[in-house]
PDB file of C-alpha atoms in Angstrom:
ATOM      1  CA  UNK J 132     -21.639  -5.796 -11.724  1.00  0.00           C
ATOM      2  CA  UNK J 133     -24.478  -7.231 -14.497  1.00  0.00           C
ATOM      3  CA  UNK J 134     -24.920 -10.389 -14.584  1.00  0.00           C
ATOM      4  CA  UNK J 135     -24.890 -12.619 -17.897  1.00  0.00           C
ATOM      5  CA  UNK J 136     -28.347 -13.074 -18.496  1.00  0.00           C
ATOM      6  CA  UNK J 137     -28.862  -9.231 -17.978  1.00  0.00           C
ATOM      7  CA  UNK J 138     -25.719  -8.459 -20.554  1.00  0.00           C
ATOM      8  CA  UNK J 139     -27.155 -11.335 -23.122  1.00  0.00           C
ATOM      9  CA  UNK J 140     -30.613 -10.084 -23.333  1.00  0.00           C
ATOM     10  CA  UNK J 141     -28.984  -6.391 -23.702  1.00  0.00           C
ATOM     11  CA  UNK J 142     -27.109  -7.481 -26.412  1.00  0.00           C
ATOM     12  CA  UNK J 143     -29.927  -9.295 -28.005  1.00  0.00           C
ATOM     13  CA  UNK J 144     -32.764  -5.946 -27.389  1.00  0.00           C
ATOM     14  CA  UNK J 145     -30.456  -3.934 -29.395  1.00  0.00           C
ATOM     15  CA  UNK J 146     -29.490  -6.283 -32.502  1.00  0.00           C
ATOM     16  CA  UNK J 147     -25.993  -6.646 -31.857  1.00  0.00           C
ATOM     17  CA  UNK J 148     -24.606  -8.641 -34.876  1.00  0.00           C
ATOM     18  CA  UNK J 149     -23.145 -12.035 -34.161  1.00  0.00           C
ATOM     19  CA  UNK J 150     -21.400 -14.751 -35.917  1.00  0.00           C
ATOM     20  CA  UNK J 151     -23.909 -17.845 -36.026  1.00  0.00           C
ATOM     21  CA  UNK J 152     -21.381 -19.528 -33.716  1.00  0.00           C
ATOM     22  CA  UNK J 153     -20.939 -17.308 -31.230  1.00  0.00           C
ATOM     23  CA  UNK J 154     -24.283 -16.568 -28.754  1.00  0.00           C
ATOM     24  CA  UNK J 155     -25.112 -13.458 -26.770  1.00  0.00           C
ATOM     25  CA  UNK J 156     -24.704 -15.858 -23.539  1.00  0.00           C
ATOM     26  CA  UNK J 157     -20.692 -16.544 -24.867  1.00  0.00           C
ATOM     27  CA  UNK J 158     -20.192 -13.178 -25.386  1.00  0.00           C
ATOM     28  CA  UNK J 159     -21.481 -12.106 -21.964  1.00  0.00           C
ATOM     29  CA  UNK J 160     -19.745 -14.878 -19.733  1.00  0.00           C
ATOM     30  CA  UNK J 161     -16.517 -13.738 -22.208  1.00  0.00           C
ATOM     31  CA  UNK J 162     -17.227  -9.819 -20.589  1.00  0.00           C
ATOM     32  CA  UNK J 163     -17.843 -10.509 -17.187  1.00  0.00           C
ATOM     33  CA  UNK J 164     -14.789 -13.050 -16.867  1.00  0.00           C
ATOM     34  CA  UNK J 165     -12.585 -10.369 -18.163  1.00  0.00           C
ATOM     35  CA  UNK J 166     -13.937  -7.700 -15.762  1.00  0.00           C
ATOM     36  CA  UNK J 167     -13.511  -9.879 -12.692  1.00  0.00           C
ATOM     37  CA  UNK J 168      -9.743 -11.126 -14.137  1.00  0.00           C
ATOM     38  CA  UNK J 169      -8.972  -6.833 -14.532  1.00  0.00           C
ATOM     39  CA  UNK J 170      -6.593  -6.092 -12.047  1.00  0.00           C
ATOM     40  CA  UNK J 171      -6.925  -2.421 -10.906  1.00  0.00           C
ATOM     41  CA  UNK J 172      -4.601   0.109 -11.766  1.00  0.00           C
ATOM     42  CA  UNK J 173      -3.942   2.497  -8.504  1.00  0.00           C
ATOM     43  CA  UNK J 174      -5.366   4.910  -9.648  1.00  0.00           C
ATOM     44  CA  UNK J 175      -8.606   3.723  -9.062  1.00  0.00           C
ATOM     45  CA  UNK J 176      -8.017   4.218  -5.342  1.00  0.00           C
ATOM     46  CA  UNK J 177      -6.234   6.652  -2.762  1.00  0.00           C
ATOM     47  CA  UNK J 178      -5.461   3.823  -0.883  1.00  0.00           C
ATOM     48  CA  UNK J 179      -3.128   0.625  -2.493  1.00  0.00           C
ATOM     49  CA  UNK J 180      -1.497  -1.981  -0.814  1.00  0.00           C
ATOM     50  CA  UNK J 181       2.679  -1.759   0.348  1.00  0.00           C
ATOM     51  CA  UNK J 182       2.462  -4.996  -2.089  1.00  0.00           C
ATOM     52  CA  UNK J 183       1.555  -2.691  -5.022  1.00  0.00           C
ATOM     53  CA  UNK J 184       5.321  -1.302  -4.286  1.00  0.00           C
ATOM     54  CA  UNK J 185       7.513  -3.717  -6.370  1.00  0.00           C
ATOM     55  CA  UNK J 186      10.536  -3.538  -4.486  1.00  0.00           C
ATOM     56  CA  UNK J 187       8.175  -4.940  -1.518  1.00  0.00           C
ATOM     57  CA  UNK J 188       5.711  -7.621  -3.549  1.00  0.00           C
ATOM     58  CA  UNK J 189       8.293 -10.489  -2.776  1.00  0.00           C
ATOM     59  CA  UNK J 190       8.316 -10.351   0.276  1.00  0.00           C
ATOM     60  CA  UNK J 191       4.548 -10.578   0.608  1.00  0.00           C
ATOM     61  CA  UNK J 192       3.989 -14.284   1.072  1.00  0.00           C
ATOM     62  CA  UNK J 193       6.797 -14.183   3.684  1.00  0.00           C
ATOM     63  CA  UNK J 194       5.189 -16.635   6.667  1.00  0.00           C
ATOM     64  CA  UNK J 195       4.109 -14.377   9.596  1.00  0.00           C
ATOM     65  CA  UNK J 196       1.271 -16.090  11.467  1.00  0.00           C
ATOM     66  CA  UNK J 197       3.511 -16.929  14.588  1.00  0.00           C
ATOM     67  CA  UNK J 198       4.940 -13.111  14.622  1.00  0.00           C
ATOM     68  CA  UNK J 199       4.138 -11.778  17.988  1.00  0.00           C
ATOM     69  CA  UNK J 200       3.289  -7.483  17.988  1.00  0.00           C
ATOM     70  CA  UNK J 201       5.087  -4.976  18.495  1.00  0.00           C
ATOM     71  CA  UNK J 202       8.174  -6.004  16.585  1.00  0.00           C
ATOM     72  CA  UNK J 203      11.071  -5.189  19.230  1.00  0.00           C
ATOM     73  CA  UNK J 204      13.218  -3.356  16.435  1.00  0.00           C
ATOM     74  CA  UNK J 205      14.410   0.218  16.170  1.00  0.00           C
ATOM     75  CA  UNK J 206      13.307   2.950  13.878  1.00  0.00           C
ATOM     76  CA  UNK J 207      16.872   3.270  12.541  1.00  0.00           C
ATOM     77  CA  UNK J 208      17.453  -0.944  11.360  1.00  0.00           C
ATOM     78  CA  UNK J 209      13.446  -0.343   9.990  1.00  0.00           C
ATOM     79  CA  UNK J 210      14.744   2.744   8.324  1.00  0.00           C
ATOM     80  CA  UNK J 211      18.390   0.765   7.293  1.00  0.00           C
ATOM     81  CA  UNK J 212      16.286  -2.057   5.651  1.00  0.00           C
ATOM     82  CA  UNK J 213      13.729   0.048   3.498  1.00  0.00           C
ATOM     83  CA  UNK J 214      16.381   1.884   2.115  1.00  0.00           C
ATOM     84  CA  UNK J 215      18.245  -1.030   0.964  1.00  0.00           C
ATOM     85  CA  UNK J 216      15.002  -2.638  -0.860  1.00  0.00           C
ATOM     86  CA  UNK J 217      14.518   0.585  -1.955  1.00  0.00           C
ATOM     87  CA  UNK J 218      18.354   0.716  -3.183  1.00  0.00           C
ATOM     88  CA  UNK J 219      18.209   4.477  -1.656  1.00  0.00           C
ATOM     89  CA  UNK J 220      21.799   5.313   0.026  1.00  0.00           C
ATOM     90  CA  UNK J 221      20.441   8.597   2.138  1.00  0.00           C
ATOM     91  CA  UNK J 222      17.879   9.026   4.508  1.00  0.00           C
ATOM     92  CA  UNK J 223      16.379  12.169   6.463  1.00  0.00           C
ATOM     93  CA  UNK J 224      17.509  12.595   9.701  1.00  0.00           C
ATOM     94  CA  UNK J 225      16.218  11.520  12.839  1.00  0.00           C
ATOM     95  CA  UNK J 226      14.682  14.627  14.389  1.00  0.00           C
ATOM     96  CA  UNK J 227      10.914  15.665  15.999  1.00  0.00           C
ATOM     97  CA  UNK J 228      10.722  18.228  13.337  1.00  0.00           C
ATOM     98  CA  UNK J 229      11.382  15.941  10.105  1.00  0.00           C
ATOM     99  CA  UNK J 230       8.783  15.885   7.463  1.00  0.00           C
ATOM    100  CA  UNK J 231       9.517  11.964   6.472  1.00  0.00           C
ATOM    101  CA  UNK J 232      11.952   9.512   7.527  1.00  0.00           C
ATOM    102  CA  UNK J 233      12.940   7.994   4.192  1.00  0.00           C
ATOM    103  CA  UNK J 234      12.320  10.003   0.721  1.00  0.00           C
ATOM    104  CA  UNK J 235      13.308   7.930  -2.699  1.00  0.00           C
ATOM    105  CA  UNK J 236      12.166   6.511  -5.528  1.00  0.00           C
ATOM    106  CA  UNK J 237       9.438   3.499  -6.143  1.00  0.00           C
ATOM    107  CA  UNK J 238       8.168   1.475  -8.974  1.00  0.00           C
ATOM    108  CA  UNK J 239       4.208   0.922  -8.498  1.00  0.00           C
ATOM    109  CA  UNK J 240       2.984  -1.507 -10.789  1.00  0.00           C
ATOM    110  CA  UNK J 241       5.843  -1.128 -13.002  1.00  0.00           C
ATOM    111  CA  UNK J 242       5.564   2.990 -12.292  1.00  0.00           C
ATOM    112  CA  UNK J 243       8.461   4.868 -10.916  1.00  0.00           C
ATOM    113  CA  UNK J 244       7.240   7.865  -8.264  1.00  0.00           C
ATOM    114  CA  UNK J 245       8.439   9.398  -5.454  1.00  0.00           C
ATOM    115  CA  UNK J 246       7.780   7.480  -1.838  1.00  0.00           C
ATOM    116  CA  UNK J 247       8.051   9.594   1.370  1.00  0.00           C
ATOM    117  CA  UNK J 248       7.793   7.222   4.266  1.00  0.00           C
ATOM    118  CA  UNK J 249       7.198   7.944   7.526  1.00  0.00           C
ATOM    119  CA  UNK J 250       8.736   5.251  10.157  1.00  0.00           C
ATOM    120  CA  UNK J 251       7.577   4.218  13.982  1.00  0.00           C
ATOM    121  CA  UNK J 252       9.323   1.358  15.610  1.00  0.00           C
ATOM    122  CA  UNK J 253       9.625   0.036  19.438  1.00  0.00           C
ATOM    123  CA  UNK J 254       9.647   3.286  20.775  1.00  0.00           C
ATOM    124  CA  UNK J 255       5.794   3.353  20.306  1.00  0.00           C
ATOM    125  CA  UNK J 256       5.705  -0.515  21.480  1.00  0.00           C
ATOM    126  CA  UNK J 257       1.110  -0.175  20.865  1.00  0.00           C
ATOM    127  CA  UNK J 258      -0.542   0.505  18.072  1.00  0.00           C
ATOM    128  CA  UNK J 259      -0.500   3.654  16.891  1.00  0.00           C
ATOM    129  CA  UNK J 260      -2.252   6.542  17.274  1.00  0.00           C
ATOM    130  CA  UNK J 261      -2.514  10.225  15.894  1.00  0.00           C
ATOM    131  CA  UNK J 262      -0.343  11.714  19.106  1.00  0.00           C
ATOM    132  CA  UNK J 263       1.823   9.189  18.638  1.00  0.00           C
ATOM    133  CA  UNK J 264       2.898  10.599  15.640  1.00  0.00           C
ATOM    134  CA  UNK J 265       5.438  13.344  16.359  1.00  0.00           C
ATOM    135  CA  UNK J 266       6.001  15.426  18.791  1.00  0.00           C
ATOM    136  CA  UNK J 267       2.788  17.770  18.104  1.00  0.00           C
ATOM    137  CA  UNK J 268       0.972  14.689  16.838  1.00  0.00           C
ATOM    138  CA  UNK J 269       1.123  16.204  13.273  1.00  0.00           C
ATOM    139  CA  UNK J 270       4.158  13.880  11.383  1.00  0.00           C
ATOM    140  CA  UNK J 271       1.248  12.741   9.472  1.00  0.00           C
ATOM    141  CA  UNK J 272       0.210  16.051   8.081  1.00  0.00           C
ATOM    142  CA  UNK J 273       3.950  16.607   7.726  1.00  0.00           C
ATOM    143  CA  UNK J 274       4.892  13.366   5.688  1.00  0.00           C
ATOM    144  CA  UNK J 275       2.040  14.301   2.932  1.00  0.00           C
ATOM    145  CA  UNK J 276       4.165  17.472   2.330  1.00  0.00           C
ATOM    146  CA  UNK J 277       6.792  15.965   0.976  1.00  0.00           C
ATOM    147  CA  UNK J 278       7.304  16.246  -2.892  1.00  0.00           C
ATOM    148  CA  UNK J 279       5.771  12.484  -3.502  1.00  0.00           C
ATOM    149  CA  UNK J 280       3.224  10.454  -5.189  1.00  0.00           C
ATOM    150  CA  UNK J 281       3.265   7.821  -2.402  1.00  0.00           C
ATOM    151  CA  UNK J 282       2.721   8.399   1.086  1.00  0.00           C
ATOM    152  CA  UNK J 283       3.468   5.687   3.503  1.00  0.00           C
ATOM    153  CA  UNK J 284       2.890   5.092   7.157  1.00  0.00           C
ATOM    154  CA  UNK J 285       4.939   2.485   8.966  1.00  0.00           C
ATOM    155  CA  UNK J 286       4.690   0.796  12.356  1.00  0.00           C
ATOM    156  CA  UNK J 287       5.795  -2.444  14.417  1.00  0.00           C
ATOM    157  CA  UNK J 288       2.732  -2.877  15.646  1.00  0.00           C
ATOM    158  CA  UNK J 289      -1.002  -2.321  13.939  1.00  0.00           C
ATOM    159  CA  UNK J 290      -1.949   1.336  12.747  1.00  0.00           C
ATOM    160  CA  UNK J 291      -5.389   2.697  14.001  1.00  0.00           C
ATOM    161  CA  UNK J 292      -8.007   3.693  11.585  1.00  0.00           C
ATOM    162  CA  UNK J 293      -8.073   7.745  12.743  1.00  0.00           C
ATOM    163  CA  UNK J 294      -4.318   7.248  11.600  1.00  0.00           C
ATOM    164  CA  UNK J 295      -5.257   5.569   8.726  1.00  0.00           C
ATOM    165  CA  UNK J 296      -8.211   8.320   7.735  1.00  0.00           C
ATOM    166  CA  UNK J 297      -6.310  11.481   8.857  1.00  0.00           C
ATOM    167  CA  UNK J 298      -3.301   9.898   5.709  1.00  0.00           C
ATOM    168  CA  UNK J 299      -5.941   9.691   3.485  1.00  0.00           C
ATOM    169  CA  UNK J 300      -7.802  12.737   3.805  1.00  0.00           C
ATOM    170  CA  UNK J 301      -4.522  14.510   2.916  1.00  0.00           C
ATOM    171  CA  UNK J 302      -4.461  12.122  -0.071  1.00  0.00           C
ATOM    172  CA  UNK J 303      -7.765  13.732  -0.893  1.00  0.00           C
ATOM    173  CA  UNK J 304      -6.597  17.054  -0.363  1.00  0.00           C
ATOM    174  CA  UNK J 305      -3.758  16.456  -2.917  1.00  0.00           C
ATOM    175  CA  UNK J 306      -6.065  15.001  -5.400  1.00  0.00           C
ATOM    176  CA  UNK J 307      -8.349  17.437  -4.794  1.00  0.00           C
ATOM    177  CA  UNK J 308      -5.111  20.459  -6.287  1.00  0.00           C
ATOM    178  CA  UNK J 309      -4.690  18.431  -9.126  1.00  0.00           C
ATOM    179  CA  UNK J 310      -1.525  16.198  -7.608  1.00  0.00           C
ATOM    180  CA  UNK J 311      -1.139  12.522  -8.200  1.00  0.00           C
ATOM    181  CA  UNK J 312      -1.171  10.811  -4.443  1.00  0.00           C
ATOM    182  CA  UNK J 313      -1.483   7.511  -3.289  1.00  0.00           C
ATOM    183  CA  UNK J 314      -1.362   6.504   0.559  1.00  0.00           C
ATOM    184  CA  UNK J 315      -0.136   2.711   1.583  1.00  0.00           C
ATOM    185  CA  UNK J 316       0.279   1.103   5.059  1.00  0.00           C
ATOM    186  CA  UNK J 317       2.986  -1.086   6.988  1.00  0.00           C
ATOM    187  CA  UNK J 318       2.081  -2.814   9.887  1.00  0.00           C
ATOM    188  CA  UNK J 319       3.978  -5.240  12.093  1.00  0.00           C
ATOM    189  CA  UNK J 320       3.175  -8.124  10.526  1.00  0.00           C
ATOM    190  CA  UNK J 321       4.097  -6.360   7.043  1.00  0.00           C
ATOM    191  CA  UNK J 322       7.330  -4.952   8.613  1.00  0.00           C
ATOM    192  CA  UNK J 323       7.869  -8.259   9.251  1.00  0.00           C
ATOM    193  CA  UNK J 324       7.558  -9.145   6.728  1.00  0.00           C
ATOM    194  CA  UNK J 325       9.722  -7.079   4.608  1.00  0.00           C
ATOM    195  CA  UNK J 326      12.590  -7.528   7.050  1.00  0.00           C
ATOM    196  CA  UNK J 327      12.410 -11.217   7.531  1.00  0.00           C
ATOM    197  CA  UNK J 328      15.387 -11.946   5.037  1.00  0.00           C
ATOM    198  CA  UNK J 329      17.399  -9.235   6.482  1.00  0.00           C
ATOM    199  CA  UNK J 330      17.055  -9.478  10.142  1.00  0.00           C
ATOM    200  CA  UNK J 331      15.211 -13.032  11.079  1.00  0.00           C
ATOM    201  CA  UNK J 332      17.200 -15.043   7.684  1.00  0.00           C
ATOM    202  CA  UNK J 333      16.600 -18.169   9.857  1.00  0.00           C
ATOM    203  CA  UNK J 334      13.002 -18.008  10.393  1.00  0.00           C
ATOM    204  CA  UNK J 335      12.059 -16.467   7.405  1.00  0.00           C
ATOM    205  CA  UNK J 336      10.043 -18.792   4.882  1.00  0.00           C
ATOM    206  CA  UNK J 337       7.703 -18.798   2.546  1.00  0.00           C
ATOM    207  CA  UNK J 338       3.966 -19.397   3.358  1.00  0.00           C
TER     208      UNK J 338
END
């Protein structure tokens, strides 16, 4: 990012024409406050945040710092709950084989696309790992077949970085075919999170 005395004198070498009122330095504090205020679209990145989902941002300033990991809750009320913020009815079925564990529709940043989730709750009660992920250790590949534009892993405890790199290097792969893809992860304390209200209404508050 340029700094204000570089943008000023730039806009002064090449004769930019300015109201007697206004001065190069205005002008370039003016920029740079608007690039630093410019919130980035997701586009701009492979990865965004489950908070970029808008059925999830109000739940993000739920108050989680005495949650202890892994979240003792079943894959099925996870999958129960997401579906309901999600308002989706259906989900895939429970099976080693299944490509994602809920498939619907999202709004990111005001955007509706197609989320394929893939789930992981006590039965995993560590943080993940790749062979933790399906029976062949593959549900990652798997999930970023689906017909989506968001691809999300879930867990009820943290999610280890080669999980995290092996999602987004199939993000890349879409990308690289000409597909719109975006990648987002749930931990515990994000589960948590998002199923405060539902299953913890008396401990759930705002932080």
């Amino acid at each position: 990012m340029p700094t204000a005395e570089y943008v000023s004198q730039y806009l002064r070498s090449y004769a930019v024409l300015l109201p007697p009122s206004i001065t190069p330095e205005f002008v370039a504090e003016y920029l740079l406050a608007a690039f630093h205020e410019a919130i980035p679209e997701p586009a701009d990145s492979i990865e965004i945040s489950c908070w970029d989902i808008d059925e999830f941002r109000p739940y993000r300033d739920i108050e989680a710092r005495n949650v202890t990991l892994p979240l003792m809750i079943s894959e099925r009320e996870i999958k129960d709950q997401l579906n309901a913020l999600l308002r989706e009815c259906e989900s895939a079925s429970d099976w080693a084989g299944e490509d994602d564990d809920i498939f619907a529709l999202c709004s990111v940043n005001g955007r509706e696309l197609p989320i394929a989730m893939m789930l992981k709750g006590r039965s995993v009660p560590r943080p993940m790992r790749i062979k933790d992920a399906g029976v062949n250790s593959d549900q990652v590949l798997r999930v970023a077949e689906a017909p989506a534009a968001v691809f999300v892993v879930q867990h009820v405890h943290k999610i280890t970085e080669p999980v995290r790199r092996q999602l987004r290097m199939n993000i890349e792969a879409l990308r690289s075919r000409g597909h719109e893809a975006y990648c987002a992860f749930i931990d515990g304390v994000q589960t948590y999170k998002l199923l405060a209200n539902s299953l913890w209404p008396s401990t759930a508050t705002r932080s």
